[in-house]
GROMACS .gro file of C-alpha atoms in nm:
model
  382
    1MET     CA    1  -7.932   6.546 -10.609
    2CYS     CA    2  -7.554   6.535 -10.776
    3SER     CA    3  -7.277   6.681 -10.678
    4ARG     CA    4  -7.128   6.966 -10.906
    5LYS     CA    5  -6.835   6.773 -10.963
    6LYS     CA    6  -6.932   6.519 -11.079
    7LEU     CA    7  -7.105   6.753 -11.345
    8SER     CA    8  -6.932   6.841 -11.685
    9SER     CA    9  -7.065   7.200 -11.752
   10GLN     CA   10  -6.896   7.227 -12.146
   11VAL     CA   11  -7.106   6.904 -12.238
   12GLU     CA   12  -7.470   6.995 -12.333
   13LEU     CA   13  -7.772   6.835 -12.190
   14GLN     CA   14  -7.972   6.716 -12.524
   15SER     CA   15  -7.611   6.528 -12.631
   16TYR     CA   16  -7.686   6.222 -12.811
   17THR     CA   17  -7.626   5.987 -13.094
   18PHE     CA   18  -7.939   5.883 -13.314
   19PRO     CA   19  -8.092   5.521 -13.182
   20LYS     CA   20  -8.016   5.247 -13.433
   21LEU     CA   21  -8.063   4.876 -13.428
   22HIS     CA   22  -7.846   4.604 -13.432
   23ILE     CA   23  -7.924   4.333 -13.568
   24GLY     CA   24  -7.745   3.946 -13.473
   25LYS     CA   25  -7.754   3.663 -13.212
   26SER     CA   26  -7.900   3.986 -13.005
   27TRP     CA   27  -8.105   4.169 -13.115
   28TYR     CA   28  -8.131   4.505 -12.975
   29VAL     CA   29  -8.170   4.990 -12.989
   30ASP     CA   30  -7.892   5.154 -12.862
   31PHE     CA   31  -7.802   5.508 -12.828
   32LEU     CA   32  -7.551   5.672 -12.657
   33ALA     CA   33  -7.728   6.006 -12.426
   34TYR     CA   34  -7.571   6.279 -12.170
   35ASP     CA   35  -7.563   6.125 -11.808
   36PRO     CA   36  -7.521   6.486 -11.631
   37ALA     CA   37  -7.490   6.280 -11.287
   38GLU     CA   38  -7.132   6.134 -11.440
   39GLY     CA   39  -7.042   6.460 -11.700
   40ARG     CA   40  -7.029   6.224 -11.996
   41MET     CA   41  -7.202   5.998 -12.265
   42LYS     CA   42  -7.345   5.638 -12.178
   43ARG     CA   43  -7.509   5.343 -12.334
   44LYS     CA   44  -7.850   5.267 -12.334
   45LYS     CA   45  -7.943   4.936 -12.506
   46TYR     CA   46  -8.322   4.820 -12.547
   47MET     CA   47  -8.275   4.458 -12.634
   48LEU     CA   48  -8.541   4.304 -12.808
   49ASP     CA   49  -8.482   3.896 -12.761
   50ASN     CA   50  -8.797   3.790 -12.582
   51ILE     CA   51  -8.943   3.947 -12.942
   52PRO     CA   52  -9.069   3.532 -13.078
   53THR     CA   53  -9.043   3.730 -13.460
   54LYS     CA   54  -8.774   3.869 -13.664
   55THR     CA   55  -9.160   4.051 -13.816
   56GLN     CA   56  -9.262   4.194 -13.481
   57ARG     CA   57  -8.861   4.260 -13.304
   58ARG     CA   58  -8.851   4.512 -13.640
   59THR     CA   59  -9.159   4.692 -13.570
   60ARG     CA   60  -9.108   4.726 -13.162
   61ALA     CA   61  -8.742   4.871 -13.311
   62ALA     CA   62  -8.921   5.113 -13.547
   63GLU     CA   63  -9.186   5.222 -13.259
   64ILE     CA   64  -8.837   5.225 -12.965
   65ILE     CA   65  -8.660   5.460 -13.240
   66SER     CA   66  -8.969   5.654 -13.316
   67SER     CA   67  -8.974   5.810 -12.972
   68THR     CA   68  -8.734   5.754 -12.830
   69VAL     CA   69  -8.596   6.007 -13.059
   70LYS     CA   70  -8.846   6.268 -13.026
   71LEU     CA   71  -8.769   6.257 -12.657
   72LEU     CA   72  -8.397   6.261 -12.720
   73ARG     CA   73  -8.479   6.620 -12.896
   74THR     CA   74  -8.682   6.754 -12.651
   75GLY     CA   75  -8.335   6.783 -12.445
   76TRP     CA   76  -8.523   6.466 -12.246
   77SER     CA   77  -8.229   6.182 -12.086
   78PRO     CA   78  -8.248   5.824 -12.040
   79TRP     CA   79  -8.065   5.899 -11.715
   80VAL     CA   80  -8.233   6.175 -11.521
   81ASP     CA   81  -8.562   6.066 -11.398
   82ALA     CA   82  -8.850   6.298 -11.453
   83SER     CA   83  -8.877   6.506 -11.166
   84ALA     CA   84  -8.427   6.525 -11.102
   85ALA     CA   85  -8.475   6.649 -11.541
   86ARG     CA   86  -8.615   7.008 -11.423
   87SER     CA   87  -8.345   7.125 -11.217
   88TYR     CA   88  -8.082   7.084 -11.481
   89THR     CA   89  -8.292   7.352 -11.669
   90LEU     CA   90  -8.061   7.557 -11.816
   91LEU     CA   91  -8.010   7.870 -11.573
   92ASP     CA   92  -7.982   8.176 -11.856
   93THR     CA   93  -8.377   8.004 -11.909
   94ALA     CA   94  -8.470   8.015 -11.590
   95LEU     CA   95  -8.299   8.349 -11.498
   96SER     CA   96  -8.504   8.474 -11.799
   97LYS     CA   97  -8.813   8.321 -11.741
   98TYR     CA   98  -8.783   8.510 -11.381
   99GLU     CA   99  -8.700   8.837 -11.583
  100ARG     CA  100  -9.026   8.817 -11.775
  101TYR     CA  101  -9.212   8.792 -11.459
  102LEU     CA  102  -9.072   9.085 -11.299
  103GLU     CA  103  -9.212   9.257 -11.589
  104LYS     CA  104  -9.549   9.147 -11.435
  105LEU     CA  105  -9.488   9.366 -11.103
  106GLN     CA  106  -9.645   9.697 -11.039
  107ARG     CA  107  -9.392   9.903 -10.903
  108TYR     CA  108  -9.136  10.024 -11.186
  109GLN     CA  109  -8.867  10.084 -10.888
  110THR     CA  110  -8.866   9.664 -10.768
  111ARG     CA  111  -8.852   9.573 -11.048
  112LYS     CA  112  -8.574   9.789 -11.155
  113MET     CA  113  -8.406   9.690 -10.859
  114TYR     CA  114  -8.455   9.313 -10.894
  115GLN     CA  115  -8.336   9.322 -11.275
  116SER     CA  116  -8.007   9.531 -11.167
  117ARG     CA  117  -7.937   9.203 -10.935
  118VAL     CA  118  -8.043   8.952 -11.169
  119ASN     CA  119  -7.707   9.181 -11.426
  120ILE     CA  120  -7.486   9.132 -11.146
  121MET     CA  121  -7.596   8.779 -11.085
  122ARG     CA  122  -7.466   8.676 -11.419
  123GLU     CA  123  -7.167   8.959 -11.390
  124TYR     CA  124  -7.075   8.720 -11.112
  125ASN     CA  125  -7.064   8.403 -11.246
  126ALA     CA  126  -6.928   8.465 -11.579
  127THR     CA  127  -6.605   8.564 -11.330
  128LEU     CA  128  -6.620   8.228 -11.157
  129PRO     CA  129  -6.299   7.928 -11.370
  130ILE     CA  130  -6.645   7.779 -11.402
  131PRO     CA  131  -6.977   7.911 -11.461
  132ILE     CA  132  -7.214   7.709 -11.330
  133LYS     CA  133  -7.524   7.603 -11.611
  134TYR     CA  134  -7.842   7.416 -11.419
  135VAL     CA  135  -8.037   7.583 -11.210
  136TYR     CA  136  -7.976   7.302 -10.935
  137GLN     CA  137  -7.557   7.417 -10.912
  138PHE     CA  138  -7.808   7.717 -10.774
  139ASP     CA  139  -7.680   7.602 -10.386
  140LYS     CA  140  -7.542   7.730 -10.062
  141ALA     CA  141  -7.208   7.744 -10.228
  142PHE     CA  142  -7.289   7.965 -10.520
  143ILE     CA  143  -7.513   8.201 -10.304
  144SER     CA  144  -7.283   8.194 -10.056
  145GLY     CA  145  -6.986   8.365 -10.309
  146PHE     CA  146  -7.167   8.546 -10.479
  147LEU     CA  147  -7.307   8.788 -10.128
  148ASP     CA  148  -6.909   8.770 -10.070
  149TYR     CA  149  -6.865   8.957 -10.404
  150VAL     CA  150  -7.118   9.213 -10.361
  151PHE     CA  151  -7.018   9.256  -9.978
  152TYR     CA  152  -6.648   9.295 -10.070
  153GLU     CA  153  -6.601   9.304 -10.474
  154ARG     CA  154  -6.860   9.557 -10.491
  155GLU     CA  155  -6.782   9.760 -10.163
  156THR     CA  156  -7.169   9.749 -10.044
  157THR     CA  157  -7.243   9.772  -9.627
  158GLY     CA  158  -7.346   9.438  -9.405
  159ARG     CA  159  -7.717   9.502  -9.470
  160THR     CA  160  -7.722   9.551  -9.907
  161ARG     CA  161  -7.542   9.195  -9.810
  162ASN     CA  162  -7.845   9.087  -9.619
  163ASN     CA  163  -8.089   9.267  -9.884
  164TYR     CA  164  -7.954   9.109 -10.130
  165LYS     CA  165  -7.948   8.724  -9.963
  166GLY     CA  166  -8.284   8.797  -9.935
  167TRP     CA  167  -8.332   8.824 -10.304
  168CYS     CA  168  -8.160   8.531 -10.345
  169SER     CA  169  -8.393   8.340 -10.150
  170SER     CA  170  -8.701   8.472 -10.270
  171LEU     CA  171  -8.561   8.361 -10.611
  172ALA     CA  172  -8.509   8.030 -10.499
  173SER     CA  173  -8.908   8.024 -10.412
  174TYR     CA  174  -8.936   8.124 -10.796
  175PHE     CA  175  -8.725   7.840 -10.910
  176ILE     CA  176  -8.946   7.605 -10.682
  177GLU     CA  177  -9.296   7.668 -10.768
  178HIS     CA  178  -9.153   7.575 -11.082
  179ALA     CA  179  -8.980   7.231 -10.980
  180TRP     CA  180  -8.638   7.346 -11.110
  181LEU     CA  181  -8.514   7.315 -10.786
  182THR     CA  182  -8.663   7.106 -10.431
  183GLU     CA  183  -8.550   7.313 -10.137
  184ASN     CA  184  -8.388   7.649 -10.047
  185PRO     CA  185  -8.060   7.665 -10.024
  186ALA     CA  186  -8.098   8.100  -9.973
  187GLU     CA  187  -8.241   7.968  -9.567
  188LYS     CA  188  -7.867   7.766  -9.476
  189ILE     CA  189  -7.747   8.117  -9.493
  190ARG     CA  190  -7.750   8.364  -9.205
  191SER     CA  191  -7.737   8.715  -9.189
  192ILE     CA  192  -7.427   8.925  -9.156
  193GLU     CA  193  -7.404   9.255  -8.882
  194GLU     CA  194  -7.517   9.532  -8.952
  195THR     CA  195  -7.357   9.910  -8.980
  196ALA     CA  196  -7.511  10.171  -8.897
  197LYS     CA  197  -7.705  10.267  -9.193
  198LYS     CA  198  -7.548  10.567  -9.363
  199ARG     CA  199  -7.803  10.811  -9.425
  200ARG     CA  200  -7.830  11.104  -9.181
  201PRO     CA  201  -8.137  11.299  -9.022
  202LEU     CA  202  -8.106  11.677  -9.169
  203SER     CA  203  -8.097  11.970  -8.909
  204LYS     CA  204  -8.303  12.225  -8.807
  205GLU     CA  205  -8.006  12.472  -8.950
  206GLN     CA  206  -8.002  12.239  -9.257
  207LEU     CA  207  -8.428  12.240  -9.321
  208LYS     CA  208  -8.406  12.656  -9.250
  209VAL     CA  209  -8.139  12.637  -9.553
  210LEU     CA  210  -8.290  12.397  -9.779
  211LYS     CA  211  -8.647  12.632  -9.785
  212LEU     CA  212  -8.512  12.961  -9.815
  213HIS     CA  213  -8.264  12.856 -10.072
  214LEU     CA  214  -8.541  12.659 -10.286
  215SER     CA  215  -8.810  12.924 -10.198
  216SER     CA  216  -8.755  13.126 -10.549
  217LYS     CA  217  -8.556  12.807 -10.711
  218HIS     CA  218  -8.782  12.566 -10.778
  219PRO     CA  219  -9.068  12.623 -10.532
  220TYR     CA  220  -9.254  12.264 -10.625
  221PHE     CA  221  -8.988  12.096 -10.543
  222LEU     CA  222  -8.962  12.233 -10.217
  223LEU     CA  223  -9.343  12.120 -10.175
  224ALA     CA  224  -9.216  11.764 -10.241
  225CYS     CA  225  -8.945  11.825  -9.952
  226MET     CA  226  -9.235  11.938  -9.759
  227PHE     CA  227  -9.429  11.650  -9.856
  228GLU     CA  228  -9.153  11.376  -9.725
  229TYR     CA  229  -9.082  11.616  -9.411
  230TYR     CA  230  -9.445  11.602  -9.288
  231THR     CA  231  -9.637  11.360  -9.436
  232PHE     CA  232  -9.343  11.052  -9.480
  233ILE     CA  233  -9.506  10.910  -9.754
  234ARG     CA  234  -9.255  10.689  -9.940
  235PRO     CA  235  -9.084  10.822 -10.303
  236THR     CA  236  -9.238  10.533 -10.497
  237GLU     CA  237  -9.597  10.627 -10.314
  238LEU     CA  238  -9.525  10.988 -10.322
  239CYS     CA  239  -9.511  10.981 -10.759
  240ASN     CA  240  -9.840  10.778 -10.796
  241VAL     CA  241 -10.035  11.033 -10.520
  242THR     CA  242 -10.310  11.209 -10.755
  243ILE     CA  243 -10.481  11.562 -10.650
  244GLY     CA  244 -10.827  11.346 -10.634
  245ASP     CA  245 -10.633  11.152 -10.332
  246ILE     CA  246 -10.576  11.453 -10.128
  247ASN     CA  247 -10.941  11.617  -9.895
  248ILE     CA  248 -10.874  11.959  -9.808
  249LYS     CA  249 -11.137  11.949  -9.560
  250GLU     CA  250 -11.021  11.691  -9.368
  251GLN     CA  251 -10.633  11.787  -9.437
  252SER     CA  252 -10.579  11.444  -9.544
  253VAL     CA  253 -10.414  11.243  -9.845
  254TYR     CA  254 -10.522  10.873  -9.931
  255ILE     CA  255 -10.273  10.584 -10.007
  256PRO     CA  256 -10.451  10.355 -10.209
  257ALA     CA  257 -10.310   9.974 -10.120
  258SER     CA  258 -10.242   9.986 -10.461
  259ILE     CA  259  -9.985  10.187 -10.462
  260SER     CA  260  -9.881  10.144 -10.067
  261LYS     CA  261  -9.503  10.014 -10.021
  262ASN     CA  262  -9.684   9.750  -9.768
  263LYS     CA  263 -10.018   9.649 -10.008
  264ARG     CA  264 -10.249   9.780  -9.712
  265ASP     CA  265 -10.435  10.158  -9.782
  266GLY     CA  266 -10.398  10.440  -9.552
  267LYS     CA  267 -10.406  10.841  -9.500
  268VAL     CA  268 -10.231  11.010  -9.303
  269ALA     CA  269 -10.282  11.412  -9.207
  270LEU     CA  270 -10.151  11.654  -9.442
  271ASN     CA  271  -9.955  11.948  -9.235
  272ASP     CA  272 -10.169  12.357  -9.256
  273THR     CA  273  -9.838  12.421  -9.381
  274LEU     CA  274  -9.864  12.187  -9.671
  275ILE     CA  275 -10.246  12.275  -9.700
  276LYS     CA  276 -10.187  12.634  -9.750
  277MET     CA  277  -9.841  12.614  -9.972
  278MET     CA  278 -10.070  12.393 -10.190
  279LEU     CA  279 -10.340  12.695 -10.269
  280ASP     CA  280 -10.065  12.919 -10.302
  281LEU     CA  281  -9.941  12.697 -10.600
  282ASN     CA  282 -10.233  12.657 -10.751
  283ILE     CA  283 -10.218  12.286 -10.706
  284PHE     CA  284 -10.605  12.257 -10.677
  285LYS     CA  285 -10.643  12.426 -11.026
  286HIS     CA  286 -10.584  12.129 -11.164
  287HIS     CA  287 -10.833  11.823 -11.254
  288SER     CA  288 -10.813  11.533 -10.973
  289ARG     CA  289 -10.686  11.277 -11.203
  290CYS     CA  290 -10.318  11.437 -11.238
  291TYR     CA  291 -10.044  11.318 -11.059
  292LEU     CA  292  -9.930  11.596 -10.760
  293PHE     CA  293  -9.557  11.548 -10.908
  294GLY     CA  294  -9.593  11.483 -11.248
  295LYS     CA  295  -9.321  11.591 -11.548
  296GLY     CA  296  -9.055  11.864 -11.333
  297LEU     CA  297  -9.270  11.781 -11.029
  298LEU     CA  298  -9.565  11.965 -11.173
  299PRO     CA  299  -9.906  11.821 -11.150
  300SER     CA  300  -9.967  11.605 -11.498
  301GLU     CA  301 -10.184  11.378 -11.604
  302LYS     CA  302  -9.831  11.178 -11.725
  303LYS     CA  303  -9.679  10.968 -11.426
  304ALA     CA  304  -9.319  11.031 -11.334
  305SER     CA  305  -9.089  10.799 -11.168
  306SER     CA  306  -8.985  10.858 -10.838
  307GLU     CA  307  -8.645  10.915 -10.985
  308ILE     CA  308  -8.699  11.302 -11.080
  309PHE     CA  309  -8.684  11.332 -10.658
  310ARG     CA  310  -8.382  11.210 -10.615
  311ARG     CA  311  -8.217  11.376 -10.961
  312GLU     CA  312  -8.292  11.655 -10.808
  313TRP     CA  313  -8.181  11.621 -10.438
  314ILE     CA  314  -7.860  11.554 -10.579
  315LYS     CA  315  -7.854  11.928 -10.753
  316LEU     CA  316  -7.985  12.105 -10.420
  317ARG     CA  317  -7.718  11.831 -10.295
  318LYS     CA  318  -7.458  12.003 -10.480
  319GLU     CA  319  -7.532  12.338 -10.493
  320LEU     CA  320  -7.577  12.325 -10.058
  321LYS     CA  321  -7.231  12.125 -10.088
  322TRP     CA  322  -7.364  11.870  -9.845
  323PRO     CA  323  -7.196  11.491  -9.796
  324ASP     CA  324  -7.402  11.276  -9.922
  325CYS     CA  325  -7.540  11.104  -9.596
  326TYR     CA  326  -7.780  11.372  -9.651
  327GLN     CA  327  -8.090  11.211  -9.867
  328PHE     CA  328  -8.395  11.258  -9.997
  329TYR     CA  329  -8.547  10.990  -9.724
  330SER     CA  330  -8.350  11.224  -9.439
  331LEU     CA  331  -8.627  11.440  -9.423
  332LYS     CA  332  -8.893  11.169  -9.353
  333ASP     CA  333  -8.598  11.093  -9.041
  334SER     CA  334  -8.599  11.415  -8.963
  335GLY     CA  335  -8.992  11.520  -8.987
  336ILE     CA  336  -9.035  11.193  -8.734
  337ARG     CA  337  -8.802  11.297  -8.535
  338ASP     CA  338  -8.938  11.621  -8.499
  339ILE     CA  339  -9.328  11.519  -8.426
  340ALA     CA  340  -9.186  11.251  -8.222
  341ASN     CA  341  -9.069  11.488  -8.055
  342SER     CA  342  -9.275  11.760  -8.004
  343GLU     CA  343  -9.635  11.581  -8.044
  344GLY     CA  344  -9.543  11.205  -7.892
  345ILE     CA  345  -9.426  10.893  -8.035
  346VAL     CA  346  -9.797  10.709  -8.083
  347ILE     CA  347  -9.861  11.027  -8.335
  348ALA     CA  348  -9.507  10.967  -8.542
  349ARG     CA  349  -9.586  10.565  -8.539
  350ASP     CA  350  -9.970  10.637  -8.706
  351GLN     CA  351  -9.835  10.928  -8.901
  352ALA     CA  352  -9.562  10.749  -9.079
  353ARG     CA  353  -9.807  10.392  -9.078
  354HIS     CA  354  -9.554  10.220  -8.920
  355THR     CA  355  -9.683   9.881  -8.893
  356ASP     CA  356  -9.685   9.821  -8.441
  357ILE     CA  357 -10.088   9.897  -8.469
  358SER     CA  358 -10.350   9.823  -8.251
  359THR     CA  359 -10.589   9.533  -8.226
  360THR     CA  360 -10.908   9.863  -8.374
  361ASN     CA  361 -10.718   9.905  -8.705
  362LYS     CA  362 -10.696   9.557  -8.785
  363TYR     CA  363 -11.066   9.589  -8.866
  364LEU     CA  364 -11.043   9.978  -8.999
  365THR     CA  365 -11.026   9.960  -9.338
  366GLY     CA  366 -10.782  10.292  -9.494
  367ARG     CA  367 -11.058  10.556  -9.533
  368ASP     CA  368 -11.174  10.433  -9.174
  369LEU     CA  369 -10.833  10.554  -9.013
  370PRO     CA  370 -10.813  10.809  -8.780
  371ILE     CA  371 -10.624  11.141  -8.883
  372HIS     CA  372 -10.477  11.273  -8.555
  373ASP     CA  373 -10.561  11.709  -8.562
  374GLU     CA  374 -10.228  11.712  -8.371
  375ALA     CA  375 -10.042  11.588  -8.747
  376LYS     CA  376 -10.200  11.856  -8.909
  377HIS     CA  377 -10.140  12.160  -8.706
  378PHE     CA  378  -9.801  12.050  -8.646
  379GLU     CA  379  -9.526  12.344  -8.652
  380GLY     CA  380  -9.226  12.194  -8.780
  381GLU     CA  381  -8.863  12.368  -8.869
  382LEU     CA  382  -8.929  12.365  -9.261
   0.00000   0.00000   0.00000
């Protein structure tokens, strides 16, 4: 692949002059075409002297001119072979196609996150003295600079920077699948040491304060908080749970693979406290196809975004004057801590659906997985 300094990003790949027949001591067709490897226009000649008659030479010249013009108009260059030519696809074109691919992803949160990273990459590219223009320039140097921009200029954590590195690798894989790149440059970049995560679990006292505060002010958000604390269901999954996914008799909630982050179906136990609260709020009087947490965190046939949990949590945090290290996901951290201390790490692992599973679990579908009675009757602090 050609080096970056050989490419003048100010010249369009499609630049060319129309082919022309020259008649004289030698007969030939020539034209100028842009050579991206050298960053300049170069002359291309097709000699006709080996054709015996003038009539045949004119006929052949007409054929060459006609076919060459058609090729030049498609962006073809005689200086780039067919496989390498795809590396000179415009980066904006490739990213636009990638964005259309993102629109097909099922998870809204994933689409939103990846689109944000594309926007930040474009923002970074615009800050460069000479922004990269072609996909082949999406190399180790560019990615390293982009990751430094994310880490230093945007003041993110090492973990976030490493997550961006993983995304760059997946973007490069997308480019490879479309034959725009031949290798993944992100694989040559090392991850950096990650500092401890900012998010902290809630203390027992904080859990009691939260319950007292929300009991009368917003009982449906309290139900959402209790779901997070007791079931460990991810917010993006929780907004997809329907009332029909809940089995009162078994005291379980089914998480189908279609909404699960790890693309595997499974079940988690519903605590006695959760079942009682859902009965008190008349949750089960709604149709089974209703989402458990719709608009306003009420049961609804219209699906809501997982942002509803974050927005309500930010309001709660301001009201309670808690620092931002306490997040909605802190409830999951707190629940795992408390059930592990009370009932054991194995119960906590299964309830959290962590990937460290036994051999038996490999042969079971989600609906066949065991539900622990201990998780149903565990009395937490919330």
